[in-house]
PDB file of C-alpha atoms in Angstrom:
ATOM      1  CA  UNK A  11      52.642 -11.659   7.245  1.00 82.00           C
ATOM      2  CA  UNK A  12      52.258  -8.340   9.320  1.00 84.00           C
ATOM      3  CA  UNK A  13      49.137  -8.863  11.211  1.00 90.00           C
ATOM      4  CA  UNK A  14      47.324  -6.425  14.186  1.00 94.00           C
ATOM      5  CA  UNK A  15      44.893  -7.974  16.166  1.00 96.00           C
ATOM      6  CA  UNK A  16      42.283  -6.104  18.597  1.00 98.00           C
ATOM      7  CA  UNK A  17      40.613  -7.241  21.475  1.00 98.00           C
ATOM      8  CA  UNK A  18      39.016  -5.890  24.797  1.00 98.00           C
ATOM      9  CA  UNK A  19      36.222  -4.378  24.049  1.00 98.00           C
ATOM     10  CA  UNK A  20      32.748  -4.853  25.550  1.00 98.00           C
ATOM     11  CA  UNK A  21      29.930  -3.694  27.293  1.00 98.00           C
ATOM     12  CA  UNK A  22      30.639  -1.142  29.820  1.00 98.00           C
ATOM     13  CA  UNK A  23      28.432   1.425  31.962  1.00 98.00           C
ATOM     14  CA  UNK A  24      29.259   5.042  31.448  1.00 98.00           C
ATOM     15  CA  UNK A  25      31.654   5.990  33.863  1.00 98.00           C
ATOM     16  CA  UNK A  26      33.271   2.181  33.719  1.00 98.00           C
ATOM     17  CA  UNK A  27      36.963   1.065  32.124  1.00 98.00           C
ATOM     18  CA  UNK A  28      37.901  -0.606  29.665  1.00 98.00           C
ATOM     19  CA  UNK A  29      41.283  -1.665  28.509  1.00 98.00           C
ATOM     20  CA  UNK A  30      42.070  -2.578  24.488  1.00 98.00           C
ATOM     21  CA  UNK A  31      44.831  -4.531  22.958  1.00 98.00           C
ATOM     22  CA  UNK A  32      46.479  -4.257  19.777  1.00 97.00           C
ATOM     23  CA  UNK A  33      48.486  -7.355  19.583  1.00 95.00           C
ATOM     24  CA  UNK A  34      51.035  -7.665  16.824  1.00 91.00           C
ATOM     25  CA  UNK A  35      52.316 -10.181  14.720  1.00 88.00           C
ATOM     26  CA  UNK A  36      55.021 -10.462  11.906  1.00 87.00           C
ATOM     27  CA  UNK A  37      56.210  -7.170  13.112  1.00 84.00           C
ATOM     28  CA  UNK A  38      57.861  -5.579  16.326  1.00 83.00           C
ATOM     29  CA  UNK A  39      56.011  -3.002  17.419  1.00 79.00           C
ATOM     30  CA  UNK A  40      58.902  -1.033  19.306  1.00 75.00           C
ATOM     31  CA  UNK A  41      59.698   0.312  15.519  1.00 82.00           C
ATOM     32  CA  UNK A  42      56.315   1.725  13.967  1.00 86.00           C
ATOM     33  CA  UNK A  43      53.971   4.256  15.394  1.00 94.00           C
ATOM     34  CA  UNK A  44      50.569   2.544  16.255  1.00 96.00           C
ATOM     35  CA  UNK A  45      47.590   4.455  16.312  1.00 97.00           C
ATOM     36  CA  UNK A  46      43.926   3.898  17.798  1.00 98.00           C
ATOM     37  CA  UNK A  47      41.197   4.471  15.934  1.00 98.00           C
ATOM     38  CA  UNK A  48      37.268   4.493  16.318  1.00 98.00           C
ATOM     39  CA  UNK A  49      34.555   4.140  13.819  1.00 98.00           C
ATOM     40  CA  UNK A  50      30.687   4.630  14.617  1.00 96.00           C
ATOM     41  CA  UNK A  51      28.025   3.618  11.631  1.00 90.00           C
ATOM     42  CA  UNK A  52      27.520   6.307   9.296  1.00 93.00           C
ATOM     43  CA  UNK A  53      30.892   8.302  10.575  1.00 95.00           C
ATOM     44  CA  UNK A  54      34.555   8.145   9.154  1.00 95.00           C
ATOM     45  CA  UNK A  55      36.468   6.268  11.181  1.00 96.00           C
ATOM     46  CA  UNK A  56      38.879   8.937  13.486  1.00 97.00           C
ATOM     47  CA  UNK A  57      41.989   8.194  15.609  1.00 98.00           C
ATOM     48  CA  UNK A  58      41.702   8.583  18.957  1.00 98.00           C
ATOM     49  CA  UNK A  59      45.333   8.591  20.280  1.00 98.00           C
ATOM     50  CA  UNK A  60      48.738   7.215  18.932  1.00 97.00           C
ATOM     51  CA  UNK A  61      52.081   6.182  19.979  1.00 96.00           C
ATOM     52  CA  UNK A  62      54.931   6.886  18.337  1.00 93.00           C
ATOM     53  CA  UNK A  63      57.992   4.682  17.661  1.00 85.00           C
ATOM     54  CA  UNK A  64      60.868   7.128  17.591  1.00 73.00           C
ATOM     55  CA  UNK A  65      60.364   9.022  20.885  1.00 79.00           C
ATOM     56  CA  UNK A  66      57.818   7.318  22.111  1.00 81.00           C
ATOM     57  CA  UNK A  67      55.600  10.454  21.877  1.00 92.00           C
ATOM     58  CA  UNK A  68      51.933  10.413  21.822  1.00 96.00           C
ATOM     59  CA  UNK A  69      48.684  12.454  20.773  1.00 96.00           C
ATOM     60  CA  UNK A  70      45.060  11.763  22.145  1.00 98.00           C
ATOM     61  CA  UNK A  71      42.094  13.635  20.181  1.00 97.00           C
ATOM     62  CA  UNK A  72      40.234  16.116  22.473  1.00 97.00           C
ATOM     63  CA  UNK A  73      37.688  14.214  22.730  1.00 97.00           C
ATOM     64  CA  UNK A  74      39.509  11.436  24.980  1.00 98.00           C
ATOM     65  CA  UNK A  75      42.387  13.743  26.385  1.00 98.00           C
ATOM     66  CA  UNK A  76      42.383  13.092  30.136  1.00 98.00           C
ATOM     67  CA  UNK A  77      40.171  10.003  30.278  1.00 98.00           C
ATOM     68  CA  UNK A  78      42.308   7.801  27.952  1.00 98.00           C
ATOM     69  CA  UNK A  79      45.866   6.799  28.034  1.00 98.00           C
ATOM     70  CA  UNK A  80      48.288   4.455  25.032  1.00 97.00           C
ATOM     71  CA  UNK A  81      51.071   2.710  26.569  1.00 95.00           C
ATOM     72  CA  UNK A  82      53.607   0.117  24.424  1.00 92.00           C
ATOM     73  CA  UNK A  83      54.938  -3.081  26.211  1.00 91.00           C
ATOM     74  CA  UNK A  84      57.662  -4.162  23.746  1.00 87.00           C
ATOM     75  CA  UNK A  85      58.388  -7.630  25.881  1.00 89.00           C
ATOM     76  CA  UNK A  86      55.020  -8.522  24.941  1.00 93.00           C
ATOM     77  CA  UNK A  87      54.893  -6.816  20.870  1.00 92.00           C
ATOM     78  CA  UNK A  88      51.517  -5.194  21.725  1.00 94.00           C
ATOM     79  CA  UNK A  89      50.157  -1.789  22.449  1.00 95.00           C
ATOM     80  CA  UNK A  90      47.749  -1.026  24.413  1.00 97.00           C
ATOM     81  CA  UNK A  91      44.401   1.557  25.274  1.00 98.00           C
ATOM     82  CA  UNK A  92      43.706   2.142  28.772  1.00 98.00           C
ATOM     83  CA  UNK A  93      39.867   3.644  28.532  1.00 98.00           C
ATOM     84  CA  UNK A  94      38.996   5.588  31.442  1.00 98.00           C
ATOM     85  CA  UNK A  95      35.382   7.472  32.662  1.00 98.00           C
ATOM     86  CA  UNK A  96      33.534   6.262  29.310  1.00 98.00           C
ATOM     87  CA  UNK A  97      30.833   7.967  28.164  1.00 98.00           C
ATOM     88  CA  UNK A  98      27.916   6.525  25.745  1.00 97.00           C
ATOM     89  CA  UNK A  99      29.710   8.378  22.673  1.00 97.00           C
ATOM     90  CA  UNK A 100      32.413   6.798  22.997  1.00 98.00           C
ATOM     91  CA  UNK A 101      30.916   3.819  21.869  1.00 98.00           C
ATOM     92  CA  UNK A 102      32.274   2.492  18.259  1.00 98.00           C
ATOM     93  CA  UNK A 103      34.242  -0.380  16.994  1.00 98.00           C
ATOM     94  CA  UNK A 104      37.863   0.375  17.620  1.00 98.00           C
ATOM     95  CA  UNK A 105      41.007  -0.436  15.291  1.00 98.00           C
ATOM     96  CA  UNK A 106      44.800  -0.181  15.836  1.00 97.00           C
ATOM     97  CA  UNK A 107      47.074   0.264  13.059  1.00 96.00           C
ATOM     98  CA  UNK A 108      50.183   1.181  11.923  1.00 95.00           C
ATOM     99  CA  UNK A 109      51.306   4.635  10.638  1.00 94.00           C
ATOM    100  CA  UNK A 110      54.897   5.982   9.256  1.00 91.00           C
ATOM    101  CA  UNK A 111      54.431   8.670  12.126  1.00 91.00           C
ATOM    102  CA  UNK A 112      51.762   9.991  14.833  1.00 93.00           C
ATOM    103  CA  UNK A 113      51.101  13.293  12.490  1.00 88.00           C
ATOM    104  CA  UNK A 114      50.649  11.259   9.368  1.00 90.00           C
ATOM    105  CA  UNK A 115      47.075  10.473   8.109  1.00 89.00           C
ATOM    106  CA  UNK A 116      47.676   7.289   6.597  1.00 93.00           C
ATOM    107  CA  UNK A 117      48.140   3.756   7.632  1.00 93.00           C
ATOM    108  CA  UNK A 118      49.847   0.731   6.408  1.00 92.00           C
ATOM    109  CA  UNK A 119      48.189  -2.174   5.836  1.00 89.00           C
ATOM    110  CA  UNK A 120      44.768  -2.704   5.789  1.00 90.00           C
ATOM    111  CA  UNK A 121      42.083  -2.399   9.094  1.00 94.00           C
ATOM    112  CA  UNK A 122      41.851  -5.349  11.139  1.00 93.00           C
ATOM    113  CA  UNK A 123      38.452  -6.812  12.345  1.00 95.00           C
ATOM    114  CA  UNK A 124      38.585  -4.095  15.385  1.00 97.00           C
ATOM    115  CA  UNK A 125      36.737  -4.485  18.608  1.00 98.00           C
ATOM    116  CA  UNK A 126      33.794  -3.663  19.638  1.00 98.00           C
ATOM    117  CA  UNK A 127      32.668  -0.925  22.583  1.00 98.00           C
ATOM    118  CA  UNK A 128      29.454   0.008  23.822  1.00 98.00           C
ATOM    119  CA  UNK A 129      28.979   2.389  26.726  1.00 98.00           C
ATOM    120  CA  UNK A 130      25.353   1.845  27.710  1.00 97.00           C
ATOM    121  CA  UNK A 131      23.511   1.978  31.300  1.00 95.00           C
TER     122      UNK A 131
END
């Protein structure tokens, strides 16, 4: 069974790091795109960046170019999101999932329990 698993999220200051993981399971990860995702109450949930599996290209939305980064480790079949000079809006649970390519809109599977963030002072 083809299972994603997030964790890493927290309580941060704004300004503070945070790094997520998108751990993978029944899968290897080295052969789908991956893409973050981030979901605030009352809001469709948006990607925020995404990996692909062909090229290894990626895509951040504007709103985290610069401050956040996706990286892959294949040895250990889980992708990662490096979360840099967080600011209170970026505050949301987040979700990984898979997707037949980075400019594609859908995902397979279904969402995962995602992690939680909260940039607060």
């Amino acid at each position: 069974q083809v299972q994603l698993v997030e964790s890493g999220g927290g309580l941060v200051q704004p300004g503070g790091s945070l790094r997520l993981s998108c751990a993978a399971s029944g899968l290897t990860l080295d052969y789908v795109a991956i893409g973050w995702f981030r979901q605030v109450p009352g809001k469709e949930r948006a990607r925020v960046s995404c990996i692909s599996s062909s090229d290894g290209s990626i895509v951040y939305a504007d709103s985290v170019k610069g401050r956040f980064t996706i990286a892959r480790d294949n040895a250990k079949n889980t992708v990662y999101l490096q979360m840099n000079s967080l600011k209170p809006e970026d505050t949301a649970v987040y979700y990984c999932a898979r997707q037949p390519r980075c400019g594609a809109t859908i995902i397979f599977g279904s969402w995962g329990q995602g992690t939680q963030v909260t940039v607060s002072s």
